[in-house]
CSV table of C-alpha atoms in Angstrom, one decimal:
chain,number,residue,atom,x,y,z
A,1286,MET,CA,11.2,-34.8,13.0
A,1287,PHE,CA,13.3,-33.5,15.6
A,1288,PHE,CA,12.1,-32.2,19.2
A,1289,LYS,CA,14.8,-31.2,20.9
A,1290,VAL,CA,16.7,-29.2,18.1
A,1291,LYS,CA,19.6,-27.0,20.0
A,1292,THR,CA,21.5,-24.3,18.9
A,1293,THR,CA,25.6,-24.4,18.7
A,1294,GLU,CA,25.7,-22.4,21.5
A,1295,GLU,CA,23.4,-24.1,23.8
A,1296,VAL,CA,24.6,-27.6,23.0
A,1297,LEU,CA,28.4,-26.0,23.9
A,1298,GLU,CA,26.8,-25.1,27.5
A,1299,LEU,CA,25.3,-28.3,27.6
A,1300,VAL,CA,28.2,-30.2,27.5
A,1301,GLN,CA,29.9,-28.1,30.3
A,1302,HIS,CA,27.6,-29.6,32.8
A,1303,PHE,CA,29.3,-32.7,32.9
A,1304,GLU,CA,31.7,-33.7,35.7
A,1305,PRO,CA,35.2,-34.4,35.4
A,1306,VAL,CA,36.1,-38.2,35.5
A,1307,GLY,CA,38.0,-39.3,38.6
A,1308,GLU,CA,41.7,-38.7,39.8
A,1309,GLU,CA,45.0,-40.9,40.1
A,1310,VAL,CA,48.5,-40.4,40.9
A,1311,LEU,CA,51.3,-40.8,38.2
A,1312,PRO,CA,55.0,-40.6,38.2
A,1313,LEU,CA,56.1,-37.4,36.9
A,1314,ASP,CA,57.8,-39.0,34.2
A,1315,ARG,CA,54.5,-40.4,32.9
A,1316,ALA,CA,52.6,-36.8,33.4
A,1317,PHE,CA,53.3,-35.4,30.5
A,1318,GLY,CA,49.7,-34.5,28.6
A,1319,ARG,CA,47.6,-35.4,32.0
A,1320,VAL,CA,45.7,-32.7,33.1
A,1321,LEU,CA,46.2,-32.0,36.8
A,1322,SER,CA,43.6,-32.7,39.3
A,1323,ARG,CA,45.2,-30.5,42.3
A,1324,GLU,CA,47.2,-27.3,42.7
A,1325,VAL,CA,50.9,-27.4,42.8
A,1326,VAL,CA,52.7,-25.6,45.6
A,1327,SER,CA,55.9,-25.3,45.7
A,1328,PRO,CA,57.6,-26.9,48.1
A,1329,GLU,CA,60.8,-25.2,48.3
A,1330,ASP,CA,63.0,-22.0,46.5
A,1331,LEU,CA,63.7,-22.3,43.1
A,1332,PRO,CA,66.8,-22.3,42.2
A,1333,GLY,CA,67.4,-22.3,45.9
A,1334,PHE,CA,70.9,-20.5,45.9
A,1335,PRO,CA,72.3,-17.5,44.4
A,1336,ARG,CA,73.7,-18.5,40.5
A,1337,THR,CA,75.1,-16.7,37.7
A,1338,SER,CA,73.0,-16.6,34.6
A,1339,VAL,CA,76.8,-16.0,32.8
A,1340,ASP,CA,80.4,-17.0,32.5
A,1341,GLY,CA,82.4,-14.2,33.9
A,1342,TYR,CA,83.7,-12.9,37.2
A,1343,ALA,CA,81.8,-13.0,40.7
A,1344,ILE,CA,82.3,-9.4,42.2
A,1345,ARG,CA,81.1,-6.7,44.3
A,1346,ALA,CA,79.4,-4.5,41.8
A,1347,LYS,CA,80.7,-1.3,43.3
A,1348,ASP,CA,84.1,-2.0,42.4
A,1349,SER,CA,83.4,-1.7,38.7
A,1350,PHE,CA,81.7,1.8,39.1
A,1351,GLY,CA,83.2,3.9,36.3
A,1352,ALA,CA,84.5,1.4,34.4
A,1353,SER,CA,84.9,1.7,30.9
A,1354,GLU,CA,87.5,0.3,27.9
A,1355,SER,CA,89.6,3.6,28.3
A,1356,LEU,CA,89.5,3.3,31.9
A,1357,PRO,CA,89.2,-0.3,33.0
A,1358,ALA,CA,88.8,-1.6,36.6
A,1359,LEU,CA,91.7,-3.5,38.3
A,1360,LEU,CA,90.7,-6.6,40.4
A,1361,GLU,CA,92.4,-9.5,41.8
A,1362,ILE,CA,91.8,-12.7,41.0
A,1363,VAL,CA,91.3,-14.8,44.6
A,1364,GLY,CA,89.5,-18.4,43.4
A,1365,GLU,CA,87.2,-20.0,41.1
A,1366,VAL,CA,83.8,-21.7,41.9
A,1367,GLY,CA,83.6,-25.3,40.8
A,1368,MET,CA,80.2,-26.4,39.0
A,1369,GLY,CA,77.9,-27.9,41.8
A,1370,GLN,CA,80.2,-27.0,44.7
A,1371,ILE,CA,79.7,-24.3,47.6
A,1372,PRO,CA,82.3,-21.6,46.9
A,1373,SER,CA,84.9,-22.0,49.7
A,1374,MET,CA,85.8,-18.1,49.4
A,1375,THR,CA,84.5,-14.9,50.3
A,1376,VAL,CA,84.8,-12.0,47.7
A,1377,GLY,CA,86.0,-8.8,49.6
A,1378,PRO,CA,86.9,-5.3,48.2
A,1379,GLY,CA,88.8,-5.2,44.6
A,1380,GLN,CA,88.5,-9.0,44.5
A,1381,ALA,CA,87.1,-11.6,41.8
A,1382,VAL,CA,86.5,-15.0,41.6
A,1383,LYS,CA,85.9,-16.8,38.4
A,1384,ILE,CA,82.7,-18.6,37.7
A,1385,SER,CA,80.5,-20.4,35.2
A,1386,THR,CA,77.4,-20.3,33.9
A,1387,GLY,CA,74.7,-21.9,36.5
A,1388,GLY,CA,77.5,-21.7,39.3
A,1389,MET,CA,76.9,-20.7,42.8
A,1390,VAL,CA,77.9,-17.0,43.5
A,1391,PRO,CA,80.2,-16.9,46.6
A,1392,LYS,CA,79.5,-14.6,49.4
A,1393,GLY,CA,80.3,-10.9,49.4
A,1394,ALA,CA,79.8,-10.9,45.6
A,1395,ASP,CA,76.4,-9.2,44.7
A,1396,SER,CA,76.9,-9.3,40.9
A,1397,VAL,CA,79.1,-11.2,37.9
A,1398,VAL,CA,80.3,-9.2,35.2
A,1399,MET,CA,80.4,-11.2,31.8
A,1400,VAL,CA,83.6,-13.0,30.6
A,1401,GLU,CA,83.1,-10.5,27.3
A,1402,TYR,CA,84.1,-7.5,29.1
A,1403,CYS,CA,87.2,-9.1,31.2
A,1404,HIS,CA,90.4,-9.4,30.6
A,1405,LEU,CA,93.6,-10.9,32.0
A,1406,LEU,CA,96.4,-9.0,32.7
A,1407,ASP,CA,98.4,-12.1,34.2
A,1408,GLN,CA,97.2,-14.8,36.5
A,1409,THR,CA,95.9,-13.1,39.4
A,1410,THR,CA,95.1,-9.8,37.8
A,1411,LEU,CA,91.8,-9.0,35.9
A,1412,GLU,CA,90.7,-5.9,33.7
A,1413,VAL,CA,87.0,-5.3,33.6
A,1414,SER,CA,86.3,-2.6,30.8
A,1415,ARG,CA,82.4,-2.3,31.5
A,1416,ALA,CA,80.6,-1.5,34.9
A,1417,VAL,CA,77.8,-3.5,36.4
A,1418,SER,CA,75.1,-2.8,38.8
A,1419,PRO,CA,73.9,-5.0,42.0
A,1420,GLN,CA,72.3,-8.4,41.1
A,1421,GLU,CA,73.2,-8.0,37.6
A,1422,ASN,CA,73.6,-11.6,36.1
A,1423,VAL,CA,72.7,-13.1,39.1
A,1424,ILE,CA,69.4,-15.6,39.7
A,1425,GLN,CA,68.2,-15.1,43.5
A,1426,PRO,CA,67.2,-18.4,45.4
A,1427,ASP,CA,63.2,-17.9,44.9
A,1428,ASP,CA,63.6,-16.2,41.3
A,1429,ASP,CA,61.6,-18.6,39.6
A,1430,PHE,CA,59.4,-19.7,42.5
A,1431,ARG,CA,59.4,-18.7,46.4
A,1432,LYS,CA,58.5,-21.7,48.8
A,1433,GLY,CA,54.7,-22.2,49.2
A,1434,ALA,CA,53.6,-20.1,46.0
A,1435,PRO,CA,51.6,-21.7,43.3
A,1436,VAL,CA,53.4,-23.2,40.5
A,1437,LEU,CA,50.6,-24.9,38.4
A,1438,GLN,CA,46.8,-24.6,38.8
A,1439,LYS,CA,44.5,-27.4,39.1
A,1440,GLY,CA,42.6,-28.3,35.6
A,1441,TRP,CA,46.1,-27.5,33.5
A,1442,ARG,CA,47.5,-29.7,31.1
A,1443,LEU,CA,51.2,-30.9,31.5
A,1444,ARG,CA,53.3,-29.5,28.8
A,1445,SER,CA,57.2,-30.1,28.6
A,1446,GLN,CA,58.3,-26.8,30.4
A,1447,ASP,CA,55.5,-27.7,33.1
A,1448,VAL,CA,57.2,-31.4,33.7
A,1449,GLY,CA,60.5,-29.8,33.5
A,1450,VAL,CA,59.7,-27.4,36.6
A,1451,LEU,CA,57.8,-30.1,38.6
A,1452,ALA,CA,61.6,-32.2,38.2
A,1453,GLY,CA,63.3,-29.0,38.9
A,1454,LEU,CA,61.3,-28.7,42.5
A,1455,GLY,CA,62.0,-32.7,43.3
A,1456,VAL,CA,58.0,-33.1,42.8
A,1457,ILE,CA,58.3,-37.3,41.7
A,1458,GLU,CA,54.7,-37.6,41.3
A,1459,VAL,CA,51.5,-35.9,40.9
A,1460,HIS,CA,47.6,-35.9,41.1
A,1461,VAL,CA,46.1,-36.2,37.9
A,1462,TYR,CA,42.4,-36.3,36.3
A,1463,LYS,CA,42.0,-39.9,34.4
A,1464,LYS,CA,41.8,-40.2,30.7
A,1465,PRO,CA,38.3,-40.2,29.7
A,1466,ARG,CA,37.3,-43.7,28.4
A,1467,VAL,CA,34.9,-43.7,25.3
A,1468,ALA,CA,33.1,-46.5,24.2
A,1469,VAL,CA,32.8,-46.2,20.1
A,1470,ILE,CA,30.1,-48.0,18.3
A,1471,SER,CA,30.1,-48.1,14.6
A,1472,THR,CA,26.4,-49.1,13.4
A,1473,GLY,CA,24.7,-50.2,10.3
A,1474,ASP,CA,24.3,-53.2,8.1
A,1475,GLU,CA,26.2,-51.8,5.7
A,1476,VAL,CA,29.1,-51.4,7.3
A,1477,ILE,CA,32.1,-54.3,7.5
A,1478,PRO,CA,35.3,-54.7,8.9
A,1479,VAL,CA,38.3,-53.0,7.4
A,1480,GLN,CA,40.3,-55.9,6.3
A,1481,GLY,CA,37.3,-56.9,4.2
A,1482,LYS,CA,36.8,-56.8,0.7
A,1483,PRO,CA,33.2,-54.6,0.3
A,1484,LYS,CA,30.6,-56.0,-2.1
A,1485,PRO,CA,28.2,-53.5,-4.1
A,1486,GLY,CA,26.2,-51.7,-1.3
A,1487,GLN,CA,28.7,-52.1,1.5
A,1488,VAL,CA,31.6,-50.0,2.8
A,1489,ARG,CA,34.4,-50.3,5.1
A,1490,ASP,CA,34.3,-49.1,9.0
A,1491,ILE,CA,35.6,-45.8,9.0
A,1492,ASN,CA,34.3,-44.2,12.1
A,1493,SER,CA,35.5,-46.5,14.4
A,1494,TYR,CA,39.2,-45.8,13.5
A,1495,THR,CA,38.5,-42.1,12.9
A,1496,LEU,CA,36.5,-41.4,16.5
A,1497,SER,CA,39.0,-43.2,18.0
A,1498,ALA,CA,42.0,-41.5,16.7
A,1499,PHE,CA,40.1,-38.4,17.5
A,1500,CYS,CA,39.9,-39.6,21.4
A,1501,ILE,CA,43.5,-40.5,21.5
A,1502,GLN,CA,44.4,-36.4,19.8
A,1503,GLN,CA,42.2,-35.4,22.8
A,1504,GLY,CA,44.0,-36.8,25.3
A,1505,ALA,CA,41.0,-39.5,26.0
A,1506,GLU,CA,41.0,-43.2,26.0
A,1507,PRO,CA,39.0,-45.0,22.8
A,1508,VAL,CA,37.2,-48.2,23.8
A,1509,PRO,CA,35.9,-49.5,20.6
A,1510,LEU,CA,33.1,-51.8,21.0
A,1511,GLY,CA,33.6,-53.0,17.3
A,1512,LEU,CA,30.4,-53.1,14.6
A,1513,CYS,CA,26.8,-53.4,15.3
A,1514,ARG,CA,24.0,-54.6,12.8
A,1515,ASP,CA,20.9,-51.8,12.5
A,1516,ASP,CA,19.4,-54.5,15.4
A,1517,PHE,CA,17.5,-52.9,18.3
A,1518,GLU,CA,18.4,-55.8,20.8
A,1519,GLU,CA,21.9,-55.9,19.6
A,1520,LEU,CA,22.8,-52.0,19.6
A,1521,LYS,CA,21.1,-51.6,23.1
A,1522,THR,CA,23.2,-54.5,24.6
A,1523,MET,CA,26.3,-53.1,23.0
A,1524,VAL,CA,25.2,-49.5,24.7
A,1525,HIS,CA,24.7,-51.1,28.3
A,1526,ARG,CA,28.5,-52.7,27.7
A,1527,GLY,CA,29.5,-49.0,26.9
A,1528,LEU,CA,28.1,-47.7,30.1
A,1529,GLU,CA,29.4,-50.2,32.2
A,1530,THR,CA,33.3,-49.6,31.0
A,1531,ALA,CA,33.5,-46.0,29.8
A,1532,ASP,CA,32.9,-42.9,30.7
A,1533,THR,CA,30.9,-41.6,27.7
A,1534,VAL,CA,29.5,-43.6,24.7
A,1535,TRP,CA,29.7,-42.6,21.2
A,1536,ILE,CA,27.3,-44.2,18.6
A,1537,SER,CA,28.1,-43.2,14.8
A,1538,GLY,CA,24.9,-43.9,12.3
A,1539,GLY,CA,21.5,-44.4,13.2
A,1540,SER,CA,20.8,-40.9,14.2
A,1541,SER,CA,19.2,-39.9,11.2
A,1542,VAL,CA,15.2,-39.3,11.1
A,1543,GLY,CA,13.2,-42.5,9.4
A,1544,THR,CA,12.7,-45.8,9.8
A,1545,ARG,CA,16.0,-47.1,10.8
A,1546,ASP,CA,16.1,-44.5,13.7
A,1547,LEU,CA,17.4,-47.4,16.1
A,1548,THR,CA,19.9,-44.8,18.2
A,1549,LEU,CA,16.7,-42.6,19.1
A,1550,LYS,CA,14.7,-45.9,20.1
A,1551,VAL,CA,17.3,-47.7,22.3
A,1552,PHE,CA,18.3,-44.4,24.2
A,1553,GLU,CA,14.5,-44.0,25.2
A,1554,SER,CA,14.7,-47.8,26.0
A,1555,ILE,CA,17.2,-47.3,29.0
A,1556,GLU,CA,16.4,-46.7,32.0
A,1557,ASN,CA,16.9,-43.3,33.8
A,1558,THR,CA,17.9,-41.9,30.5
A,1559,ASP,CA,17.2,-38.2,29.9
A,1560,LEU,CA,16.9,-36.7,26.1
A,1561,LEU,CA,19.0,-33.5,25.8
A,1562,VAL,CA,19.3,-32.9,22.4
A,1563,HIS,CA,17.5,-34.3,19.1
A,1564,GLY,CA,19.0,-32.5,16.4
A,1565,ILE,CA,21.5,-29.7,16.2
A,1566,SER,CA,20.9,-26.3,13.8
A,1567,ILE,CA,24.3,-26.7,12.0
A,1568,SER,CA,25.3,-28.0,8.8
A,1569,PRO,CA,26.9,-30.7,8.5
A,1570,GLY,CA,25.7,-32.6,11.6
A,1571,LYS,CA,21.9,-31.7,12.5
A,1572,PRO,CA,20.7,-35.4,12.8
A,1573,THR,CA,22.8,-35.7,16.4
A,1574,ILE,CA,21.3,-36.8,19.6
A,1575,ILE,CA,22.4,-36.6,23.0
A,1576,ALA,CA,21.4,-38.4,26.2
A,1577,ARG,CA,22.4,-38.3,29.8
A,1578,ARG,CA,22.0,-41.7,32.2
A,1579,GLY,CA,23.1,-40.5,35.6
A,1580,THR,CA,26.7,-38.7,34.9
A,1581,THR,CA,27.1,-40.2,31.5
A,1582,ALA,CA,26.8,-38.6,28.3
A,1583,ILE,CA,25.6,-41.1,25.3
A,1584,PHE,CA,26.0,-39.3,21.8
A,1585,GLY,CA,24.4,-40.5,18.8
A,1586,LEU,CA,26.5,-39.2,15.7
A,1587,PRO,CA,25.7,-38.8,12.0
A,1588,GLY,CA,26.7,-42.3,9.8
A,1589,HIS,CA,28.5,-40.1,7.6
A,1590,THR,CA,32.1,-39.4,8.5
A,1591,ALA,CA,32.8,-35.8,7.5
A,1592,SER,CA,29.4,-35.1,9.5
A,1593,ALA,CA,30.6,-37.1,12.5
A,1594,MET,CA,34.0,-35.5,12.6
A,1595,VAL,CA,32.6,-31.8,12.3
A,1596,VAL,CA,30.5,-32.7,15.0
A,1597,ALA,CA,33.6,-34.2,17.2
A,1598,GLU,CA,35.5,-30.7,16.3
A,1599,VAL,CA,33.2,-28.5,17.7
A,1600,PHE,CA,31.0,-30.4,20.4
A,1601,LEU,CA,33.2,-33.4,21.2
A,1602,SER,CA,36.6,-31.6,21.9
A,1603,PRO,CA,35.1,-29.2,24.3
A,1604,PHE,CA,33.1,-32.3,26.1
A,1605,LEU,CA,36.1,-34.3,26.5
A,1606,ALA,CA,38.3,-31.2,27.8
A,1607,ARG,CA,35.2,-30.9,30.2
A,1608,ILE,CA,35.3,-34.6,31.5
A,1609,GLY,CA,39.1,-34.7,31.4
A,1610,GLY,CA,39.1,-31.7,34.3
A,1611,GLU,CA,41.2,-29.1,31.7
A,1612,SER,CA,39.8,-25.7,33.1
A,1613,PHE,CA,42.2,-23.7,30.6
A,1614,ALA,CA,41.1,-25.7,27.3
A,1615,SER,CA,39.3,-23.0,25.5
A,1616,GLU,CA,42.3,-21.0,23.4
A,1617,ARG,CA,43.9,-24.4,23.2
A,1618,LEU,CA,41.2,-26.4,21.5
A,1619,GLN,CA,39.7,-23.7,19.3
A,1620,ASN,CA,43.4,-23.3,17.7
A,1621,LYS,CA,41.9,-20.0,15.7
A,1622,MET,CA,43.8,-18.2,12.7
A,1623,SER,CA,42.4,-15.5,10.7
A,1624,ALA,CA,42.4,-15.6,7.0
A,1625,ARG,CA,41.1,-14.2,3.7
A,1626,LEU,CA,38.2,-15.7,2.0
A,1627,SER,CA,38.8,-16.5,-1.5
A,1628,ARG,CA,34.9,-16.9,-3.0
A,1629,ASN,CA,31.8,-16.1,-1.7
A,1630,ILE,CA,30.0,-18.7,0.4
A,1631,GLU,CA,26.3,-18.6,0.4
A,1632,SER,CA,24.5,-20.3,3.5
A,1633,ALA,CA,20.5,-20.8,4.7
A,1634,SER,CA,19.9,-19.2,7.6
A,1635,GLY,CA,18.6,-20.6,10.6
A,1636,ARG,CA,21.5,-23.0,10.8
A,1637,ASP,CA,25.4,-22.7,11.7
A,1638,ASP,CA,27.2,-24.0,8.4
A,1639,PHE,CA,31.0,-25.5,9.1
A,1640,ILE,CA,32.6,-25.3,5.9
A,1641,ARG,CA,35.8,-27.0,5.4
A,1642,VAL,CA,38.6,-25.0,4.3
A,1643,ARG,CA,42.3,-25.4,3.1
A,1644,LEU,CA,44.7,-22.6,4.0
A,1645,ILE,CA,46.9,-21.3,1.3
A,1646,ARG,CA,49.6,-18.7,1.9
A,1647,LYS,CA,49.9,-16.1,-0.6
A,1648,GLU,CA,51.4,-12.8,-1.1
A,1649,GLY,CA,52.4,-12.4,2.6
A,1650,GLU,CA,48.5,-13.2,3.9
A,1651,TRP,CA,46.4,-16.8,4.6
A,1652,ILE,CA,44.0,-17.4,2.2
A,1653,ALA,CA,40.8,-19.7,2.9
A,1654,GLU,CA,39.6,-21.7,-0.1
A,1655,PRO,CA,36.5,-23.5,0.8
A,1656,ILE,CA,36.0,-27.4,0.1
A,1657,PHE,CA,32.8,-28.0,-1.0
A,1658,GLY,CA,31.4,-32.0,-1.3
A,1659,LYS,CA,28.3,-34.2,-0.1
A,1660,SER,CA,28.3,-34.8,4.2
A,1661,GLY,CA,29.3,-38.4,2.9
A,1662,LEU,CA,32.7,-37.7,1.3
A,1663,ILE,CA,35.6,-38.1,3.5
A,1664,SER,CA,38.0,-36.6,1.1
A,1665,THR,CA,36.8,-33.1,2.1
A,1666,LEU,CA,38.3,-33.6,5.3
A,1667,VAL,CA,41.4,-34.7,4.2
A,1668,GLU,CA,42.0,-31.9,1.9
A,1669,ALA,CA,40.8,-29.5,4.9
A,1670,ASP,CA,43.0,-27.4,7.1
A,1671,GLY,CA,40.1,-26.8,9.5
A,1672,LEU,CA,36.7,-25.3,9.7
A,1673,LEU,CA,35.1,-22.1,9.1
A,1674,ARG,CA,31.5,-21.1,10.8
A,1675,ILE,CA,28.7,-19.1,9.2
A,1676,ASP,CA,26.5,-17.8,11.9
A,1677,ARG,CA,23.1,-19.1,11.3
A,1678,ASN,CA,21.8,-15.3,11.3
A,1679,THR,CA,24.2,-14.7,8.3
A,1680,GLU,CA,23.1,-15.5,4.7
A,1681,GLY,CA,27.1,-15.6,3.8
A,1682,LEU,CA,30.3,-14.6,3.5
A,1683,TYR,CA,31.7,-12.3,0.6
A,1684,GLN,CA,35.2,-12.7,-0.9
A,1685,GLY,CA,38.0,-11.0,0.5
A,1686,GLN,CA,36.1,-11.1,3.9
A,1687,GLN,CA,38.6,-11.5,6.5
A,1688,VAL,CA,37.4,-14.7,8.3
A,1689,GLU,CA,38.1,-16.8,11.6
A,1690,VAL,CA,39.1,-20.8,10.7
A,1691,MET,CA,39.3,-23.2,13.3
A,1692,ARG,CA,42.5,-25.4,12.5
A,1693,PHE,CA,42.4,-28.8,12.5
A,1694,LYS,CA,44.8,-30.4,15.3
A,1695,THR,CA,47.9,-32.3,13.4
A,1696,ALA,CA,49.0,-34.5,16.3
């Protein structure tokens, strides 16, 4: 029987009680996708000088007031700003300086008129057919970031644009959380290496590969410890090795109630280990075990791949985000979208059902089509685009009902 069955919400709350792993310093070119362990404050103004956002002519805005196509303003061209150079001239009344996008606006000028509204009468005479306002098309020295202002918060996972702004600020290295190391153990006398040919009653090791790939997808580092027979001492030895080499230990198989419930027995045999969860009120994935030894979480996952991966999507994804230091993970992880259900679905009360669904675009809207199959079938995951949750207090959903789908990540 199950002794410490928890609800979905209770388990999600529980995994948030584990602390992030340590931090390290990385050069900027290796920081993409990593989570900041410290806030980044701007060391300088960005861009640091007044620059134009368009090709055109730097002028005093007042010199263009009243200009139109029928009555253009006439200005004297007194020079050109070279890219990457400090202007040597000053713009005075009735004067203009040619400038390209990104160039430094010369002193005296407070705006830039786009080249589309300019016409050369000769080499030194410019005709402007549109008035501009002060600061129009000019980026001020601190328009992006002011010196001392926060740029990126602690717990933020760096995107390509985030790396870009750090480069623009001259930040050459950043403090990030270490990638969580996940020890992965696949158990079962019937499980053989993938290069082997299964005999009747045997299956190739799928879970080591799916769980390891899942870790990489979530920004963690898998540490596959290999296959383990249904042997108490062998499994206990492998779990101890995982505790010594990784930040968390995941065991697939052996978590179902029965004579081969080795995972639970191993958990109970390890000193200073507290059993937190022995069963979750979900389907699939009910026979999931969670224990804690010191600061390390140990998960006993179902042996069936589909069940194990549902547990991974729902619980292990936010867990890895938590110990990986990510503070703004909820929207990124959930990746939810609205769709209309294609058919009725029955559900037993008292548990959350996670139904695999295929998303189909039809007549301008998304349709969620349930994929039914036994928990041991991986084909249901391959064909699915995400999961649909039916709340434990609901007896089912109806055809045509608008539902929320948790989409699987594709990379």
